């Protein structure tokens, strides 16, 4: 089955005519993703990679029964693009774009919650369901179909973990990033809930890092889960008060340390991998 | 990023919130002069972008100019909580009758901006975040409504203060919120907000945290960004990379934040100390990699380097070319291990190996770290 990105998804690409949007559209199509059109205000009528481009999300939805969107629009315009997608009644909105102001991301999150539209990101690599498709930028060659779900804050760690799992014979049901910003429109907890309910998923790998409270919130749900969770938390060795790449990767005033996250997850019953390479053997023990 | 206190106070002052009289100084002599002007009894406060300086000895109290000079001389040039102290705020000491806590904060989990008030100043934010502290009142603000006097009043009217003081608190709250909005802050905190003998509310300490996604990217904030960032961090910001200087001697370049953090963890486990964190971001070009290799490997304190790259959105062939050009142009002889996977990987490996660079072709960062540890240990 997989979560969120399944066979029934028909997606549009917002920002399709930009350099990144165009290139990623090509790769998403090559992977077999069901993309039905693109949106780029003012560029309606053009074609990109064989997909029709529209001025608005609404037109693309009406013309092609789209139910999802992946957004590559640059930061200054990303909020408007996301709000437009949410207002168009889509089922799933994936915001790849980085550098959104916190206030913009908070507005997207509030609007998505009010409208009941599942919104992922911002600043995330998107989702990939092997054998179905990808909405985002994940390098497809690292993934293979299977029963382990991956959910990560970091894109590159998601790739590393996927590669290690594939190499060890643990294929993936769905792999996804929730984003590296201070604001995540959908957090670990909701994704774990989806994995727990998914027939195809037997176990989950959670990839966290310093900063924020996502992992601690996830722990409160992991406590109730039947399916095993293996967690890796990056940043154990890092000093407080400095931000490491991701807007959200910072320990502030003693809050958000890797130790606290590891403790919370461990108490909740997750197995903790000290290094990414340990993940497959921990899975082997638990599954 | 946290704004230095003196800058935050300038912002408060601009918005009509009273601050203690004081000046920014960079020498003991200037500290003495300012202390003289302020009547001798002053606080001398290290201006570093991290909290907890009080406990770490970053705040001194002086009762006359000479003491101020001695305290300033001791602080300037010292290292405090990982930062070099090169500036001090010398401020008059203010007699206070009551102290409050007031903040405007972005609650990024809930998606709302909160007003936080406590009639008990000096409360630690750790206690606040747990939201269990009885005397801390936290109210989510309605995003679609302007935060005017009426809105502020409805937040604060239940506080145990007399009408005149309530009026002042309302005025300060509105001003603080305006500063929060205009400066793209995620936190604007006054702790303590002190009631003085003359009935003024004075911001004795101020912590402002600005949204990095705005600070680093918006042209309107460019000057502020450059004022706040050190030379290498500024260069990094300009090319879209993230750089953090650290204390070790192994240079690091990663093509993602999480990958970089995990690599550092693994390095530490192997007994290697990173000299820096560097996340190239998703915009790798030959030029960016060339610059990164120079930045990270040239410093004399660096004895070796490790690169950990994934090419999804990033072009690995260009990265390889950038590495080779930098090594050759800058005549870098230090041991370097490059782990690289992704698009065009075979070609990239081949290019790097022909240039004499050690390449790791597996998806195990540990392998790269262990290899470098052996090379460095020899």
XYZ file of C-alpha atoms in Angstrom:
665
model
C 0.000 0.000 0.000
C 2.570 2.590 1.107
C 1.600 5.906 2.640
C 0.427 9.144 1.028
C 2.084 8.559 -2.345
C 0.212 5.570 -3.726
C -1.206 4.375 -7.053
C -4.109 6.795 -6.851
C -1.972 9.923 -6.769
C -2.156 12.220 -9.800
C 0.148 15.171 -9.262
C 0.893 18.585 -10.688
C 4.253 20.301 -10.491
C 4.158 23.897 -9.314
C 7.169 25.840 -10.553
C 7.544 23.447 -13.481
C 9.095 25.983 -15.825
C 11.924 26.924 -13.450
C 15.345 25.318 -13.860
C 14.938 22.969 -10.908
C 11.257 22.250 -11.536
C 11.948 21.318 -15.133
C 14.856 19.001 -14.326
C 13.075 17.292 -11.440
C 9.955 16.814 -13.548
C 12.046 14.882 -16.058
C 13.432 12.629 -13.310
C 10.065 12.124 -11.618
C 8.573 11.081 -14.967
C 11.507 8.758 -15.650
C 10.764 7.051 -12.354
C 7.205 6.439 -13.465
C 5.454 9.049 -11.353
C 1.894 9.890 -12.359
C 2.354 13.593 -13.172
C -0.527 15.137 -15.066
C 0.467 18.753 -15.536
C 2.395 21.734 -14.327
C 1.565 25.152 -12.925
C 3.484 28.331 -13.581
C 1.574 31.631 -13.408
C 1.821 33.417 -16.733
C 3.196 30.416 -18.577
C -0.092 28.618 -19.188
C -0.199 27.010 -22.601
C 3.436 25.915 -22.633
C 4.597 22.316 -22.469
C 7.362 20.890 -20.290
C 8.534 17.287 -20.698
C 5.287 16.496 -22.431
C 3.152 17.938 -19.643
C 0.713 20.813 -20.189
C 1.435 23.941 -18.149
C -1.392 25.971 -16.587
C -1.571 29.372 -14.946
C -3.377 28.072 -11.868
C -3.647 24.922 -9.796
C -7.404 25.020 -10.166
C -7.200 24.723 -13.958
C -4.785 21.805 -13.711
C -7.032 20.054 -11.206
C -10.135 20.607 -13.328
C -8.479 19.436 -16.516
C -6.784 16.318 -15.151
C -8.373 15.322 -11.845
C -5.139 16.060 -10.053
C -5.161 15.297 -6.333
C -1.608 16.241 -5.344
C 1.027 18.857 -5.943
C 4.791 19.057 -5.585
C 6.122 22.582 -5.237
C 9.502 23.800 -6.536
C 8.614 27.484 -6.441
C 11.368 29.745 -5.001
C 10.980 30.981 -1.416
C 9.532 34.445 -2.113
C 6.524 32.888 -3.873
C 6.314 29.490 -2.230
C 3.706 30.464 0.349
C 1.306 31.703 -2.306
C 1.847 28.524 -4.294
C 1.180 26.326 -1.262
C -1.926 28.259 -0.214
C -3.219 28.016 -3.756
C -2.718 24.249 -3.723
C -4.445 23.921 -0.360
C -7.382 26.038 -1.546
C -7.755 23.851 -4.650
C -8.781 20.955 -2.440
C -5.852 18.653 -3.144
C -5.254 15.602 -0.998
C -1.475 16.028 -0.727
C 0.811 19.037 -1.051
C 4.606 18.604 -0.950
C 6.709 21.740 -0.481
C 10.283 21.092 -1.617
C 11.231 24.786 -1.542
C 13.786 25.988 0.968
C 14.309 29.330 2.781
C 10.655 30.072 3.430
C 10.304 32.702 6.165
C 9.053 31.118 9.376
C 5.940 33.256 9.297
C 5.121 31.986 5.783
C 5.549 28.360 6.823
C 3.390 28.923 9.893
C 0.638 30.355 7.723
C 0.824 27.363 5.377
C 0.635 25.019 8.346
C -2.381 26.802 9.854
C -4.211 26.859 6.528
C -3.414 23.204 5.784
C -4.655 22.152 9.214
C -7.860 24.143 8.867
C -8.518 22.741 5.409
C -7.542 19.177 6.280
C -4.986 19.005 3.483
C -1.947 16.820 4.144
C 1.023 19.126 3.591
C 4.641 18.009 3.761
C 7.672 20.266 4.221
C 8.893 22.883 3.590
C 12.574 22.342 2.820
C 12.165 18.623 2.279
C 13.220 16.093 -0.374
C 9.641 14.875 -0.775
C 8.316 11.329 -0.904
C 9.299 8.200 -2.801
C 7.280 4.975 -3.004
C 9.319 2.354 -4.883
C 7.386 0.971 -7.811
C 4.900 3.837 -7.738
C 6.773 7.091 -8.063
C 8.370 10.052 -6.347
C 7.243 13.574 -5.560
C 10.497 15.357 -4.951
C 14.214 15.035 -5.461
C 15.280 11.718 -3.959
C 17.862 9.825 -6.050
C 15.815 6.847 -7.170
C 18.667 4.370 -7.622
C 19.144 4.033 -3.852
C 15.612 2.695 -3.266
C 13.986 -0.686 -3.790
C 10.491 -1.940 -3.009
C 9.892 -3.535 0.380
C 8.322 -3.210 3.813
C 10.353 -0.687 5.765
C 9.121 2.884 6.049
C 11.653 5.695 6.341
C 10.844 9.119 7.734
C 13.607 11.688 8.179
C 14.260 15.352 8.862
C 17.423 15.240 6.744
C 17.294 14.464 3.021
C 20.895 13.268 2.733
C 20.583 11.020 5.782
C 17.422 9.581 4.265
C 19.477 8.695 1.191
C 22.288 7.152 3.238
C 19.833 5.078 5.259
C 17.924 3.968 2.162
C 21.158 2.847 0.523
C 22.132 0.849 3.615
C 18.692 -0.755 3.860
C 18.612 -1.687 0.177
C 22.102 -3.166 0.440
C 20.968 -5.297 3.403
C 17.861 -6.610 1.702
C 15.397 -4.325 3.497
C 13.334 -2.681 0.774
C 11.195 0.371 1.450
C 7.429 0.916 1.467
C 7.604 4.712 1.405
C 10.540 6.992 2.206
C 9.981 10.637 2.996
C 11.451 13.755 4.475
C 9.438 16.028 6.763
C 11.849 18.903 6.252
C 14.740 20.587 7.992
C 13.121 23.859 9.006
C 11.837 25.121 12.352
C 8.317 24.637 10.998
C 7.295 21.228 9.701
C 3.783 21.131 8.322
C 3.525 17.413 9.083
C 5.590 15.956 11.884
C 7.014 12.562 12.739
C 4.025 11.605 14.836
C 1.450 11.838 12.047
C 3.723 9.939 9.662
C 4.283 7.164 12.192
C 0.534 6.909 12.602
C 0.210 6.416 8.851
C 2.958 3.787 8.773
C 1.355 1.956 11.680
C -1.884 1.700 9.710
C -0.224 0.752 6.414
C -0.487 -2.930 5.401
C 2.721 -2.857 3.422
C 4.888 -1.429 6.184
C 6.321 -3.837 8.768
C 8.809 -1.532 10.494
C 9.851 2.100 10.511
C 13.215 3.826 10.520
C 13.096 7.304 12.031
C 15.980 9.645 11.256
C 16.109 12.630 13.574
C 18.569 15.313 14.579
C 19.199 17.991 17.173
C 16.748 20.831 17.645
C 13.015 21.121 18.139
C 10.684 18.525 19.650
C 9.647 16.311 16.759
C 11.336 13.207 18.117
C 9.919 13.690 21.616
C 6.405 14.008 20.185
C 6.984 10.936 18.061
C 7.998 9.036 21.188
C 4.549 9.561 22.675
C 3.058 7.639 19.731
C 5.813 5.026 19.444
C 4.858 3.923 22.942
C 1.513 2.726 21.494
C 2.824 1.165 18.282
C 2.828 -2.527 17.418
C 5.375 -2.157 14.641
C 9.055 -1.828 15.540
C 10.852 1.498 15.180
C 14.593 1.947 14.763
C 15.839 5.481 15.291
C 19.056 7.296 14.480
C 19.618 10.800 15.827
C 22.305 12.965 14.234
C 24.184 15.627 16.119
C 25.104 13.897 19.383
C 28.585 15.339 19.237
C 27.644 18.918 18.434
C 27.946 22.004 20.652
C 24.925 23.950 21.822
C 23.763 27.259 20.427
C 24.998 26.840 16.859
C 22.866 26.043 13.850
C 24.075 23.204 11.632
C 22.736 23.739 8.139
C 19.060 23.123 8.780
C 17.155 26.074 10.237
C 15.810 23.652 12.826
C 19.083 21.974 13.764
C 20.077 23.943 16.814
C 20.093 23.235 20.540
C 18.654 26.331 22.219
C 19.050 26.918 25.931
C 19.519 23.241 26.608
C 16.454 22.209 24.641
C 16.595 19.875 21.682
C 19.688 17.864 22.549
C 20.345 14.538 20.859
C 20.626 12.907 24.304
C 17.117 13.964 25.268
C 15.730 12.674 21.989
C 17.522 9.355 22.269
C 16.247 8.972 25.825
C 12.660 9.762 24.888
C 12.664 7.404 21.898
C 14.390 4.645 23.779
C 11.990 4.853 26.704
C 9.139 4.633 24.227
C 10.500 1.359 22.891
C 12.420 2.411 19.793
C 15.748 0.726 19.124
C 18.519 3.294 18.908
C 21.231 2.998 16.246
C 24.478 4.639 17.273
C 25.484 4.871 13.611
C 23.447 4.559 10.371
C 25.257 1.278 9.588
C 23.721 -0.323 12.689
C 20.181 0.193 11.433
C 19.872 -2.957 9.283
C 21.053 -5.295 12.042
C 18.710 -3.679 14.572
C 15.856 -4.138 12.110
C 16.889 -7.746 11.649
C 16.577 -8.322 15.386
C 13.188 -6.662 15.689
C 11.326 -7.802 12.591
C 20.496 33.814 14.677
C 20.595 35.726 17.934
C 21.214 39.461 17.688
C 23.792 40.845 20.107
C 22.139 42.500 23.088
C 23.211 46.035 22.195
C 21.609 45.719 18.789
C 18.417 44.298 20.222
C 18.253 47.188 22.650
C 18.726 49.680 19.837
C 15.728 48.095 18.150
C 13.688 48.390 21.347
C 14.745 51.991 21.754
C 13.711 52.777 18.201
C 10.285 51.343 18.905
C 9.837 53.456 22.008
C 10.763 50.951 24.722
C 13.054 52.383 27.393
C 16.517 50.881 27.763
C 19.269 51.687 30.280
C 21.705 54.386 29.212
C 24.833 52.789 27.881
C 27.320 52.388 25.060
C 29.048 49.680 23.112
C 32.818 49.640 23.701
C 35.711 47.612 22.382
C 38.516 48.693 24.710
C 39.065 48.987 28.455
C 39.807 52.684 28.032
C 36.464 53.296 26.351
C 34.725 51.262 29.041
C 36.294 53.493 31.665
C 35.215 56.635 29.845
C 31.632 55.453 29.449
C 31.496 54.372 33.081
C 32.649 57.846 34.031
C 29.869 59.438 32.022
C 27.312 57.152 33.628
C 28.368 57.952 37.178
C 30.641 54.987 37.825
C 28.123 52.343 38.843
C 27.757 50.243 35.755
C 27.190 46.764 34.388
C 29.775 45.499 31.911
C 28.265 42.875 29.644
C 30.025 40.709 27.073
C 28.248 40.867 23.718
C 28.141 37.291 22.513
C 25.310 35.617 20.571
C 24.495 32.952 23.130
C 22.621 32.862 26.410
C 23.992 31.923 29.798
C 26.794 34.505 29.804
C 25.907 35.666 33.303
C 26.655 32.301 34.826
C 29.801 32.011 32.717
C 31.234 35.264 34.039
C 30.271 37.404 31.082
C 28.602 40.122 33.162
C 30.538 42.222 35.666
C 29.293 44.944 38.011
C 31.541 47.904 38.755
C 31.120 50.648 41.325
C 33.568 53.085 39.750
C 35.507 53.815 36.581
C 38.640 51.943 37.628
C 36.726 48.776 38.420
C 34.954 49.148 35.109
C 38.311 49.394 33.358
C 39.648 46.286 35.086
C 36.508 44.280 34.368
C 36.511 45.350 30.730
C 40.191 44.531 30.277
C 39.600 41.066 31.705
C 36.672 40.378 29.388
C 37.933 41.765 26.094
C 39.902 39.184 24.182
C 38.719 36.370 26.418
C 36.890 33.321 25.165
C 33.417 32.818 26.561
C 31.171 29.861 25.746
C 33.038 29.323 22.481
C 32.971 32.962 21.378
C 35.675 35.606 21.328
C 34.609 38.642 23.336
C 35.460 41.730 21.322
C 32.686 44.075 22.384
C 31.056 45.029 25.679
C 27.915 46.911 26.564
C 28.600 49.304 29.450
C 25.306 50.313 31.042
C 24.072 52.319 33.994
C 22.831 50.229 36.892
C 19.125 50.745 37.376
C 17.245 50.372 40.668
C 14.164 48.281 40.142
C 10.998 47.795 42.169
C 9.466 44.951 40.213
C 10.572 42.776 37.355
C 8.459 41.184 34.650
C 9.000 38.819 31.776
C 7.619 39.764 28.381
C 8.166 38.062 25.065
C 6.709 37.668 21.619
C 7.598 34.269 20.234
C 6.865 32.170 17.162
C 5.507 28.827 18.332
C 6.702 26.879 15.339
C 5.030 23.661 16.440
C 1.549 25.141 16.784
C 1.918 27.685 13.987
C 0.987 30.760 16.019
C 2.805 33.755 17.398
C 2.478 33.897 21.196
C 2.640 36.666 23.715
C 4.260 35.436 26.900
C 4.089 37.382 30.129
C 5.068 36.691 33.694
C 4.713 39.031 36.652
C 7.864 37.293 37.837
C 10.846 38.457 35.838
C 14.001 36.436 35.579
C 12.082 33.270 34.769
C 14.136 30.878 32.672
C 12.743 30.054 29.274
C 13.381 26.356 29.936
C 10.585 26.510 32.471
C 8.436 28.469 30.072
C 8.761 25.963 27.285
C 7.457 23.277 29.558
C 4.420 25.536 29.950
C 3.798 24.260 33.432
C 5.071 27.270 35.271
C 2.075 28.735 37.100
C 3.078 32.298 36.801
C 3.747 32.249 33.095
C 0.892 33.285 30.863
C 1.114 32.346 27.250
C -1.465 33.487 24.715
C -1.628 32.589 21.049
C -2.318 35.711 18.995
C -4.936 35.813 16.285
C -2.931 35.991 13.048
C -5.542 37.783 10.989
C -6.022 40.592 13.480
C -3.582 43.456 14.037
C -1.874 43.395 17.429
C -3.027 46.802 18.635
C -3.675 48.221 22.102
C -7.044 46.523 22.324
C -5.561 43.144 21.455
C -2.730 43.644 23.932
C -5.164 44.697 26.623
C -7.245 41.578 26.188
C -4.057 39.541 26.739
C -2.880 41.421 29.822
C -5.938 42.797 31.626
C -6.084 39.886 34.037
C -2.572 40.503 35.312
C -2.236 41.748 38.888
C -1.039 45.261 38.156
C -2.614 48.679 38.668
C -4.268 50.485 35.789
C -1.394 52.826 35.016
C 1.146 50.034 34.901
C -1.216 47.975 32.775
C -1.364 50.840 30.316
C 2.410 50.897 30.101
C 2.641 47.123 29.678
C 0.114 47.345 26.858
C 2.124 50.054 25.143
C 5.393 48.111 25.471
C 3.752 44.895 24.223
C 2.445 46.580 21.101
C 5.862 48.099 20.445
C 7.598 44.764 20.983
C 5.235 43.045 18.603
C 5.898 45.673 15.983
C 9.653 45.102 16.344
C 9.053 41.353 16.113
C 7.191 41.744 12.848
C 9.407 44.319 11.196
C 12.679 42.583 12.035
C 11.389 39.120 10.986
C 12.074 37.824 14.483
C 11.166 34.423 15.843
C 11.783 35.575 19.413
C 11.690 39.016 20.997
C 12.264 38.636 24.716
C 12.673 41.225 27.458
C 13.808 39.591 30.655
C 13.645 41.360 32.957
C 11.327 44.181 32.008
C 11.857 46.289 35.097
C 9.591 48.791 36.806
C 11.825 51.582 38.049
C 11.358 54.116 40.811
C 10.227 56.712 38.300
C 7.454 54.367 37.092
C 9.169 53.699 33.782
C 9.320 50.202 32.362
C 12.910 49.576 31.310
C 14.227 46.629 29.319
C 17.223 45.489 31.332
C 18.087 42.571 29.092
C 16.928 41.726 25.637
C 17.166 38.650 23.490
C 16.141 38.837 19.865
C 16.363 35.933 17.497
C 15.978 36.640 13.809
C 14.605 34.179 11.245
C 17.689 32.872 9.421
C 15.657 32.176 6.316
C 15.077 35.921 6.102
C 18.443 37.135 7.415
C 20.461 35.007 5.011
C 18.368 35.498 1.908
C 16.521 38.801 1.840
C 18.362 41.720 0.225
C 16.817 44.096 2.799
C 18.766 42.283 5.508
C 22.063 41.975 3.665
C 23.852 44.678 5.646
C 22.720 43.190 8.948
C 23.735 39.732 7.802
C 27.226 40.888 6.944
C 27.514 42.735 10.234
C 26.611 39.594 12.186
C 28.586 36.982 10.289
C 32.310 36.337 10.441
C 34.285 36.405 7.193
C 34.044 32.725 6.329
C 30.386 32.484 7.326
C 29.625 35.459 5.133
C 31.387 33.845 2.174
C 29.414 30.680 2.811
C 26.122 32.568 2.981
C 26.908 34.248 -0.311
C 27.251 30.937 -2.138
C 24.324 29.322 -0.351
C 26.390 27.043 1.868
C 26.292 26.748 5.673
C 29.550 27.001 7.596
C 30.270 26.696 11.313
C 33.823 26.977 12.652
C 34.752 24.378 15.269
C 37.827 23.577 17.320
C 39.352 20.492 15.655
C 41.819 19.802 12.854
C 39.932 17.784 10.239
C 38.174 19.807 7.552
C 34.714 18.586 6.543
C 32.477 19.151 3.522
C 29.079 17.470 3.239
C 26.341 17.808 0.643
C 23.599 17.978 3.251
C 23.060 19.127 6.822
C 22.036 15.782 8.307
C 24.821 13.988 6.471
C 27.275 16.579 7.797
C 26.064 16.191 11.367
C 26.170 12.396 11.226
C 29.632 12.494 9.686
C 30.852 14.645 12.554
C 29.358 12.225 15.070
C 31.167 9.342 13.369
C 34.408 11.297 13.235
C 34.241 11.902 16.975
C 33.652 8.228 17.600
C 36.810 7.478 15.600
C 38.848 10.028 17.524
C 38.867 12.672 14.786
C 37.956 16.271 15.653
C 36.190 18.352 13.017
C 37.644 21.801 12.329
C 34.334 22.937 10.874
C 30.884 22.025 9.662
C 30.111 22.800 6.042
C 26.902 21.936 4.213
C 27.140 22.741 0.528
C 23.375 22.790 0.148
C 21.650 21.735 -3.031
C 23.435 24.148 -5.319
C 26.783 22.435 -5.916
C 28.810 23.851 -8.759
C 32.454 23.377 -9.618
C 33.069 26.904 -8.327
C 31.360 26.278 -4.993
C 33.310 23.079 -4.382
C 36.567 24.816 -5.356
C 35.869 27.556 -2.830
C 34.788 25.052 -0.134
C 37.924 22.930 -0.506
C 40.109 26.015 -0.135
C 38.140 27.355 2.834
C 38.208 24.066 4.658
C 41.649 22.639 3.808
C 43.945 25.660 3.544
C 43.988 26.821 7.200
C 47.237 25.796 8.884
C 45.429 24.231 11.825
C 43.757 21.739 9.455
C 45.766 18.567 8.863
C 43.378 16.499 6.704
C 39.985 16.590 5.032
C 36.861 14.494 4.552
C 34.175 15.030 1.930
C 30.823 13.250 1.980
C 28.651 13.880 -1.060
C 25.402 12.592 -2.496
C 24.400 13.568 -6.005
C 20.659 13.656 -6.352
C 20.011 17.254 -7.188
C 23.757 17.888 -7.153
C 26.110 17.189 -10.098
C 28.919 14.893 -8.905
C 31.091 15.235 -11.980
C 31.267 18.986 -11.454
C 32.043 18.399 -7.796
C 34.939 16.102 -8.728
C 36.337 18.696 -11.111
C 36.081 21.372 -8.453
C 37.957 19.221 -5.947
C 40.765 18.402 -8.363
C 41.214 21.993 -9.503
C 41.333 23.261 -5.929
C 43.849 20.647 -4.811
C 46.102 21.418 -7.779
C 45.753 25.224 -7.819
C 46.108 25.636 -4.067
C 48.821 22.931 -3.905
C 47.084 21.096 -1.092
C 49.099 18.111 0.053
C 47.042 17.155 3.087
C 45.326 13.738 3.220
C 41.826 13.889 1.749
C 39.154 11.200 1.589
C 36.183 11.732 -0.703
C 33.054 9.605 -0.363
C 30.792 10.331 -3.317
C 27.666 8.597 -4.631
C 24.997 9.540 -7.087
C 24.650 10.710 -10.651
C 27.767 10.086 -12.809
C 29.514 8.410 -9.891
C 31.776 6.088 -11.904
C 33.131 8.955 -13.950
C 33.613 11.076 -10.853
C 35.490 8.251 -9.079
C 37.713 7.733 -12.068
C 38.594 11.432 -12.341
C 39.374 11.694 -8.618
C 41.481 8.552 -8.504
C 43.526 9.636 -11.501
C 44.246 12.863 -9.629
C 45.561 10.824 -6.717
C 42.629 11.451 -4.374
C 41.405 8.659 -2.090
C 37.850 7.691 -2.974
C 35.240 5.750 -0.950
C 32.560 4.166 -3.121
C 30.259 2.605 -0.553
C 27.276 4.091 1.216
C 28.951 3.698 4.611
C 30.206 6.976 6.002
C 32.017 4.959 8.665
C 34.235 3.443 5.993
C 35.357 6.895 4.894
C 35.915 8.030 8.474
C 37.918 4.916 9.378
C 40.023 5.232 6.260
C 40.857 8.834 7.067
C 41.628 7.940 10.680
C 44.157 5.379 9.464
C 45.700 7.836 6.995
C 46.033 10.494 9.667
C 47.307 8.068 12.267
C 50.234 7.051 10.096
